[in-house]
PDB file of C-alpha atoms in Angstrom:
ATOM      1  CA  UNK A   1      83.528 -46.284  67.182  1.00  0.00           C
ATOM      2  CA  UNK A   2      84.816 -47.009  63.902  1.00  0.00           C
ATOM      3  CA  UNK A   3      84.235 -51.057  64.640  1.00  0.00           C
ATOM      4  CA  UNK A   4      80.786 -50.757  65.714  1.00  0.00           C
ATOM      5  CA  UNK A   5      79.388 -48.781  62.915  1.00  0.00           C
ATOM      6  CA  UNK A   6      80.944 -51.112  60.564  1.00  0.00           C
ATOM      7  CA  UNK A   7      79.803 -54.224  62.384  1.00  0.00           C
ATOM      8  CA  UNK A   8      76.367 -52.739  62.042  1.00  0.00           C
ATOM      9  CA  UNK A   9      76.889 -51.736  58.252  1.00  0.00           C
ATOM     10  CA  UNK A  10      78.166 -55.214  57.494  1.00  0.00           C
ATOM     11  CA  UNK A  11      74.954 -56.967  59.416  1.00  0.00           C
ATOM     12  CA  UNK A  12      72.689 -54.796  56.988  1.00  0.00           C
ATOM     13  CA  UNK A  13      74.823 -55.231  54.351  1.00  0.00           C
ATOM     14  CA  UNK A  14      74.390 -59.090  54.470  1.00  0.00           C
ATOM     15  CA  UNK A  15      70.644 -58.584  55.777  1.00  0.00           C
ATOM     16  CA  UNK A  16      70.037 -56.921  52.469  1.00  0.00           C
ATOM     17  CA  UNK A  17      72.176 -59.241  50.460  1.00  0.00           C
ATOM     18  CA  UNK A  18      69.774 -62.502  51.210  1.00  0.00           C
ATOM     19  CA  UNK A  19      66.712 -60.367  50.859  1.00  0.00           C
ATOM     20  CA  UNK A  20      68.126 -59.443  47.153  1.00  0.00           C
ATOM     21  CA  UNK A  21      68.956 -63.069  46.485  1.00  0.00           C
ATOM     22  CA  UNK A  22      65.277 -64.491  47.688  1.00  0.00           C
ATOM     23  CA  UNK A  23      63.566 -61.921  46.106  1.00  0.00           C
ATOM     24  CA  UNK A  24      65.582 -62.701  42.858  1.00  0.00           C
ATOM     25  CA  UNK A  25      64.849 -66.331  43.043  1.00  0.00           C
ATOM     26  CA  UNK A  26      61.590 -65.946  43.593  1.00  0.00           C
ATOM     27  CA  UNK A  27      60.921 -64.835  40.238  1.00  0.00           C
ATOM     28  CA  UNK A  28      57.252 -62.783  40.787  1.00  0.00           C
ATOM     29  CA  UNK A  29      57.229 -59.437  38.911  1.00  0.00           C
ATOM     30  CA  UNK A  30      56.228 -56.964  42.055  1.00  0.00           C
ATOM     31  CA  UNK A  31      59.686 -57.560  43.028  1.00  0.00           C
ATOM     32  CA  UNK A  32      61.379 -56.262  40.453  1.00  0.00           C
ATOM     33  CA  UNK A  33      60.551 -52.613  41.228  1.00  0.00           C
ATOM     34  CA  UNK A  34      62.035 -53.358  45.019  1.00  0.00           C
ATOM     35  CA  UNK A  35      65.286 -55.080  44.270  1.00  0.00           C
ATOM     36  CA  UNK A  36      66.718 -51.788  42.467  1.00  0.00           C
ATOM     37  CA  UNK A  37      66.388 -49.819  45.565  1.00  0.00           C
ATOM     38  CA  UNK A  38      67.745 -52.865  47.267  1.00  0.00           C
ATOM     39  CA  UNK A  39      70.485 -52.970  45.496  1.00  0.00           C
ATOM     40  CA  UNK A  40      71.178 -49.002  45.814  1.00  0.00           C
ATOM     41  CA  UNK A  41      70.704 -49.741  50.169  1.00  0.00           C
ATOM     42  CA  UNK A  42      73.455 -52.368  49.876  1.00  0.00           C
ATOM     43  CA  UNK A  43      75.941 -50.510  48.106  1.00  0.00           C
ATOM     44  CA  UNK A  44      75.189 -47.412  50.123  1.00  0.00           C
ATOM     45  CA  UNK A  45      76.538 -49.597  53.201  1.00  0.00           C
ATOM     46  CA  UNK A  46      79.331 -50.751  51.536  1.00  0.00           C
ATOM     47  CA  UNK A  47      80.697 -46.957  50.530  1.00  0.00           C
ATOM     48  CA  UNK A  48      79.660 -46.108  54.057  1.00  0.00           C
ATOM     49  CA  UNK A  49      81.922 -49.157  55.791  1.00  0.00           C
ATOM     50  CA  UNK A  50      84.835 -47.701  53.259  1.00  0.00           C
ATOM     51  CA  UNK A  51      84.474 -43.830  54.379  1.00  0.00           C
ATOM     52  CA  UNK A  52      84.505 -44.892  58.091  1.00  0.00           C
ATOM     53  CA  UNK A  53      87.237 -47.438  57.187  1.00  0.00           C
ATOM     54  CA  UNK A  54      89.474 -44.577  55.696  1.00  0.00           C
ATOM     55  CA  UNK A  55      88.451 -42.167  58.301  1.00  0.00           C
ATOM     56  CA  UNK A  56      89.663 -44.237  61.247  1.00  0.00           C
ATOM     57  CA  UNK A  57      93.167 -44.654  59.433  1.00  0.00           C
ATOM     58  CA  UNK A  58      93.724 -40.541  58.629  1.00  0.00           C
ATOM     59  CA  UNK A  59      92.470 -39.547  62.841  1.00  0.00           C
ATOM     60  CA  UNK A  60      94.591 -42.342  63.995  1.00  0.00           C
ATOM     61  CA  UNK A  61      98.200 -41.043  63.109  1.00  0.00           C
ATOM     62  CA  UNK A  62     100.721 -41.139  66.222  1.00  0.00           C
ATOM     63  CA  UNK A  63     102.859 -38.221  67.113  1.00  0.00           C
ATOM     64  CA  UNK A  64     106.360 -38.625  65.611  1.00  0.00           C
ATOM     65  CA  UNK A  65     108.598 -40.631  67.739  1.00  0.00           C
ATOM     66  CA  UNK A  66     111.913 -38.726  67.278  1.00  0.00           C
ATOM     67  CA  UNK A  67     115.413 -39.674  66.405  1.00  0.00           C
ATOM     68  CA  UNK A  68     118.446 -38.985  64.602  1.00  0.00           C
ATOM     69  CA  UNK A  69     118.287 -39.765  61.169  1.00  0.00           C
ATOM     70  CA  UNK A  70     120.379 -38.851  57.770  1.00  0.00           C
ATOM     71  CA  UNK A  71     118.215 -37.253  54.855  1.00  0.00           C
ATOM     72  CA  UNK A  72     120.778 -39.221  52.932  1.00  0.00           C
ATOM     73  CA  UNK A  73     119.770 -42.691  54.043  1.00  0.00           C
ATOM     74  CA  UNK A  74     115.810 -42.287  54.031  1.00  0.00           C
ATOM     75  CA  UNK A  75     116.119 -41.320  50.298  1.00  0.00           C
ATOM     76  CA  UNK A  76     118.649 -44.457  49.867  1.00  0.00           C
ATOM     77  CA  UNK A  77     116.416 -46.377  52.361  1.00  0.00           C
ATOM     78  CA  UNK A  78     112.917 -45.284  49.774  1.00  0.00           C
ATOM     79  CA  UNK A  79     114.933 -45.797  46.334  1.00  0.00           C
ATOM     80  CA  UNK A  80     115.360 -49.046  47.547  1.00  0.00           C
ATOM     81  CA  UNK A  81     111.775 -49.607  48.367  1.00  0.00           C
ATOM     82  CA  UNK A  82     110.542 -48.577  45.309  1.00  0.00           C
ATOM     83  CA  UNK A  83     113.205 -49.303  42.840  1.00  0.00           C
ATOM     84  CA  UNK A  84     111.587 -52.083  41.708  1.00  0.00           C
ATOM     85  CA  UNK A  85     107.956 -50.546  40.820  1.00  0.00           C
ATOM     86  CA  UNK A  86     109.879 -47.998  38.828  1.00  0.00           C
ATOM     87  CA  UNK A  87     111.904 -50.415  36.863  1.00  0.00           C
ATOM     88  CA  UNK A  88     108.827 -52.339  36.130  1.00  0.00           C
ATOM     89  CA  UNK A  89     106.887 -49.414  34.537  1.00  0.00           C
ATOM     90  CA  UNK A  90     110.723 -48.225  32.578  1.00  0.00           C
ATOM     91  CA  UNK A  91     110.478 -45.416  34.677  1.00  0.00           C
ATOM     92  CA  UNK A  92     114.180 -44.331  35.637  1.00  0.00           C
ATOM     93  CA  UNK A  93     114.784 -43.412  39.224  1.00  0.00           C
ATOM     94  CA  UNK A  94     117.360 -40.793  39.490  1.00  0.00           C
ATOM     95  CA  UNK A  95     118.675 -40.250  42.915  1.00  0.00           C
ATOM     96  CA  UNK A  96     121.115 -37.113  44.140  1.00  0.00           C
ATOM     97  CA  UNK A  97     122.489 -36.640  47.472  1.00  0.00           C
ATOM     98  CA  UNK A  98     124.446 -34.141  49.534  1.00  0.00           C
ATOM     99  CA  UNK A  99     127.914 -35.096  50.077  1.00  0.00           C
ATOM    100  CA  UNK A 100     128.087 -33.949  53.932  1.00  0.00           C
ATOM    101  CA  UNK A 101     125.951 -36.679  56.074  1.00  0.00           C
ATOM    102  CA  UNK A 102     123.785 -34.375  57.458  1.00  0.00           C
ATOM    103  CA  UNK A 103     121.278 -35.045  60.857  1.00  0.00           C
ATOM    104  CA  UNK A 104     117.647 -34.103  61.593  1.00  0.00           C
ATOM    105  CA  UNK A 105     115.505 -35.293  64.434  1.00  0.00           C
ATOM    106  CA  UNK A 106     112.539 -36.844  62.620  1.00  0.00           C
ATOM    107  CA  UNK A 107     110.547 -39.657  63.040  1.00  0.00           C
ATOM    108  CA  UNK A 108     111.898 -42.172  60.310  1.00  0.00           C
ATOM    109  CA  UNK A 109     109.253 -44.672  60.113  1.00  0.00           C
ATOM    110  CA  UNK A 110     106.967 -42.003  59.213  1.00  0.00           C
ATOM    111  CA  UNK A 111     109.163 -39.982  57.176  1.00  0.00           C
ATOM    112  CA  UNK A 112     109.655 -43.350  54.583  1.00  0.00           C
ATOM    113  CA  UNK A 113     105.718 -43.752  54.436  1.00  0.00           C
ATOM    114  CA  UNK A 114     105.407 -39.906  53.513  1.00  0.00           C
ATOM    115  CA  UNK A 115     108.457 -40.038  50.685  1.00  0.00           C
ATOM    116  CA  UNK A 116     106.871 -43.628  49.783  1.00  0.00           C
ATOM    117  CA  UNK A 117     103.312 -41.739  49.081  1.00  0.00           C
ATOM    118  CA  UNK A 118     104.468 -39.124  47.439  1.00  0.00           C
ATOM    119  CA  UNK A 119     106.587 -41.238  44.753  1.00  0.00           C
ATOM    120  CA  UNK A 120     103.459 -43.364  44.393  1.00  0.00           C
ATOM    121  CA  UNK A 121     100.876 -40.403  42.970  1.00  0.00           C
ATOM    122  CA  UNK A 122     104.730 -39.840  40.786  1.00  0.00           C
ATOM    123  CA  UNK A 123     104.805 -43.328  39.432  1.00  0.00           C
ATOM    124  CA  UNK A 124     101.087 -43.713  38.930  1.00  0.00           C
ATOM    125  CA  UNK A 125     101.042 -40.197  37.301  1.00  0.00           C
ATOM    126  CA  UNK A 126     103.594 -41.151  34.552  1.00  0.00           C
ATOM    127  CA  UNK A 127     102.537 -44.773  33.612  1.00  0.00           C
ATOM    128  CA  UNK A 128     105.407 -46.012  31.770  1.00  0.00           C
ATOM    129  CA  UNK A 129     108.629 -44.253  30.326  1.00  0.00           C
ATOM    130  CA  UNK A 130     109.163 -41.193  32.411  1.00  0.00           C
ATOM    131  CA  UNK A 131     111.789 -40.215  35.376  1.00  0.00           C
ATOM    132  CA  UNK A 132     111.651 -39.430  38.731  1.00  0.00           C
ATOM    133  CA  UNK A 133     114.742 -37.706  40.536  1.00  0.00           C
ATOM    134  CA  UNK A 134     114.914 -37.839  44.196  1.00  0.00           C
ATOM    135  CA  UNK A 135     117.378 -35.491  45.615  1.00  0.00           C
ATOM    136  CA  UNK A 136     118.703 -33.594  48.946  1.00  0.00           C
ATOM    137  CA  UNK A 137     119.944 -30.153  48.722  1.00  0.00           C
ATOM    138  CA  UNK A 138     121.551 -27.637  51.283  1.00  0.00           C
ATOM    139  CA  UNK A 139     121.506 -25.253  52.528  1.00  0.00           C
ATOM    140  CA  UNK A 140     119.092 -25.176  53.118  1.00  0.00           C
ATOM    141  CA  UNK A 141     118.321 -28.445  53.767  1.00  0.00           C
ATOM    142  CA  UNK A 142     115.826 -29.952  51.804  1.00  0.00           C
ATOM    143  CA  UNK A 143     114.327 -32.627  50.167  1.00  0.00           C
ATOM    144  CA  UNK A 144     112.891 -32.946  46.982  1.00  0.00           C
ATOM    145  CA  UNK A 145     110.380 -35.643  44.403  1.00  0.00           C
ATOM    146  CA  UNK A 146     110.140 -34.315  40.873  1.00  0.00           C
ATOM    147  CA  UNK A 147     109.036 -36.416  38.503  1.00  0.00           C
ATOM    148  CA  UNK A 148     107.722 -35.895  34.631  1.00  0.00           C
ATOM    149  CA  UNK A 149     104.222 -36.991  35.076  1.00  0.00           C
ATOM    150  CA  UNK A 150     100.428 -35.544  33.922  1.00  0.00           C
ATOM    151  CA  UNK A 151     100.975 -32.694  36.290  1.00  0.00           C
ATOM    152  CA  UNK A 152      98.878 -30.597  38.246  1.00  0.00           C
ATOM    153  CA  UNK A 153      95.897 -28.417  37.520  1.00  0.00           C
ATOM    154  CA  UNK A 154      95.575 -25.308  39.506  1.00  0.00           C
ATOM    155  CA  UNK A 155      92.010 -26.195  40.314  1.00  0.00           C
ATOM    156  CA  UNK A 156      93.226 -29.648  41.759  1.00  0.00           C
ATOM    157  CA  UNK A 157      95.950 -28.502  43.604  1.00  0.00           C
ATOM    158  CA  UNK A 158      93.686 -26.206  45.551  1.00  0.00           C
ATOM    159  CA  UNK A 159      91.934 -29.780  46.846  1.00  0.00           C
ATOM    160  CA  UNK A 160      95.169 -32.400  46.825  1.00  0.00           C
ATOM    161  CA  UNK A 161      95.506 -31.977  50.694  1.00  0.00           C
ATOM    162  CA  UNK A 162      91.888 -31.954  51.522  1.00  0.00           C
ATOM    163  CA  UNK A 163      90.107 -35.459  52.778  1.00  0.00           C
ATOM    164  CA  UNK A 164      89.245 -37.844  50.150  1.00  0.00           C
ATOM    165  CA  UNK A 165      89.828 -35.757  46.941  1.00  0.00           C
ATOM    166  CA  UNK A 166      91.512 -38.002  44.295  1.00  0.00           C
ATOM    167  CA  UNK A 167      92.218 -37.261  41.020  1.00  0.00           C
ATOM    168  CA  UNK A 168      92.515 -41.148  39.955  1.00  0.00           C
ATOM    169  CA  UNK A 169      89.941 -43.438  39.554  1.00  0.00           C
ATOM    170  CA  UNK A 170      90.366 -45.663  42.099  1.00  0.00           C
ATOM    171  CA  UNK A 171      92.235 -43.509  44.581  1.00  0.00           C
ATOM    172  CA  UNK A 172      90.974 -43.051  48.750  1.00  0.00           C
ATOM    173  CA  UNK A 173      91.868 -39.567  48.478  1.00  0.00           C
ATOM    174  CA  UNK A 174      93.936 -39.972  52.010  1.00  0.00           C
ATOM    175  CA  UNK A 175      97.607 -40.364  50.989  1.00  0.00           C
ATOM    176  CA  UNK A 176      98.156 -36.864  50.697  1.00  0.00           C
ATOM    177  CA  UNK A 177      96.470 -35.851  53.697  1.00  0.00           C
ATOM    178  CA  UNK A 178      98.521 -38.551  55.709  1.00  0.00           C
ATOM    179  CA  UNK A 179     101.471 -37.000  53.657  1.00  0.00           C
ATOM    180  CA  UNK A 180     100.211 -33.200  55.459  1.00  0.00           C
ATOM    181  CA  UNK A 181      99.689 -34.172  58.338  1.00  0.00           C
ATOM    182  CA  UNK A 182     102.780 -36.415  59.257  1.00  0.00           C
ATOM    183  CA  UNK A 183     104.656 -33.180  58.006  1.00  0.00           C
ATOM    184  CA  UNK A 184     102.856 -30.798  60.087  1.00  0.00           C
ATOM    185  CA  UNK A 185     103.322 -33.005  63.213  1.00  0.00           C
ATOM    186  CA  UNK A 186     107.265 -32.679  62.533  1.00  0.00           C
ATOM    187  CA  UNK A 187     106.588 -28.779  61.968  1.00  0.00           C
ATOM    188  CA  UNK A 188     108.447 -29.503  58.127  1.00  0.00           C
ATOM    189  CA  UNK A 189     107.185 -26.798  55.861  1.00  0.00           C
ATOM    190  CA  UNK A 190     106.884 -28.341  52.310  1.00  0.00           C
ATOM    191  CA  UNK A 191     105.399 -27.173  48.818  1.00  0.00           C
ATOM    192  CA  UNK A 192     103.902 -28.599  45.864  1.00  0.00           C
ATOM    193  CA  UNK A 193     104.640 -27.518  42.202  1.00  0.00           C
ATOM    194  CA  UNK A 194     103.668 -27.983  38.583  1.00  0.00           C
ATOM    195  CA  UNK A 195     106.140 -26.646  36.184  1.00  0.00           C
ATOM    196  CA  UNK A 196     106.694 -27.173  32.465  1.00  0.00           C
ATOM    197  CA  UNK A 197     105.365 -30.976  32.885  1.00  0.00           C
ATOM    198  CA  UNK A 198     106.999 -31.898  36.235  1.00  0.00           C
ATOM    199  CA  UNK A 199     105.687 -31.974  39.214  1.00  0.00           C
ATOM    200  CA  UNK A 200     107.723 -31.340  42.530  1.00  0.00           C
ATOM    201  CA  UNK A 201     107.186 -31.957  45.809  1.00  0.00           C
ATOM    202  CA  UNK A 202     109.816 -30.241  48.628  1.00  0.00           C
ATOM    203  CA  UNK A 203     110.089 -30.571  51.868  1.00  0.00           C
ATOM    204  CA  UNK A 204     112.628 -28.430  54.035  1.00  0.00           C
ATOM    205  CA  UNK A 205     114.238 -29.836  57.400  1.00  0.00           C
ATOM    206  CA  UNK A 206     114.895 -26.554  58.204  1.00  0.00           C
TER     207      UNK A 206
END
């Protein structure tokens, strides 16, 4: 569904496009009141491809596909994903770990693209010069993203989870939803807290 209505945006998108550009070359005055609203028509269908875009991608998430994985080595497995994005913005990446290697049945693909998210909105709320401490407690057994970022308004943490909020400026508004949802499918329960500056986001295995 999701390819037709954008095939049909797009051919009205570039209908409207060449009608701008004659009308603009053209050069006689009655045109000038059209090509606003032309204008408005084509960017209307370019939002519209973008929403159906972003709503295919947050309907089409697959059940987990479960296996035994360590908490341990995802958070080792996402520090070293995005070790590099921290150390370019001087933001130190503190990571703590359980010392017993323990096992959940989880999907682990999915669980590295929720942790990923999640230390994403951390990094892009602090800038530059801040921390964020990944660590896995027990019991029970747990895993946590705090980092020292804007925090979170009471009034936006109502919304976070619902489709296409955003707080940032350029933001879909569908990484936290995908972050939900992928949780919910594995039946984690998880919270998300704003305390004295930090912001922490838990989930528990168990």
């Amino acid at each position: 569904m999701s390819h037709e209505v954008n095939n049909s945006v797009g051919a009205i998108g570039a209908t409207l496009n060449v009608v701008s550009d004659i009308f603009r070359h053209d050069g006689k005055e009655e045109w000038q009141e059209v090509l606003p609203a032309i204008d408005a028509s084509f960017e209307r269908c370019d939002h519209l491809a973008q929403f159906i875009s972003k709503l295919a991608y947050v309907v089409k998430i697959p059940q987990p596909s479960l296996s035994e994985i360590s908490p341990n080595e995802l958070a080792r497995t996402v520090d070293a994903l995005i070790r590099t994005e921290c150390r370019k913005r001087n933001n130190k990446l503190i990571l703590s770990l359980t010392e017993h290697e323990h096992k959940i049945q989880a999907d682990g693909i999915q669980l590295e693209q929720v942790l990923v998210n999640i230390i994403k909105n951390a990094y892009e709320s602090i800038g530059n010069n801040g921390e964020i401490h990944i660590s896995i407690q027990s019991p029970p057994l747990s895993l946590t993203i705090k980092d020292s970022g804007q925090g979170i308004t009471d009034e936006a943490k109502q919304q976070l989870f619902t489709p296409f909020f955003t707080t940032k400026k350029h933001g879909q508004g569908i990484g936290l939803m995908f972050v939900r949802d992928v949780l919910l499918n594995h039946n984690y329960k998880f919270s998300l807290d704003s305390v004295n500056g930090w912001t922490q986001f838990s989930i528990f295995f168990e």
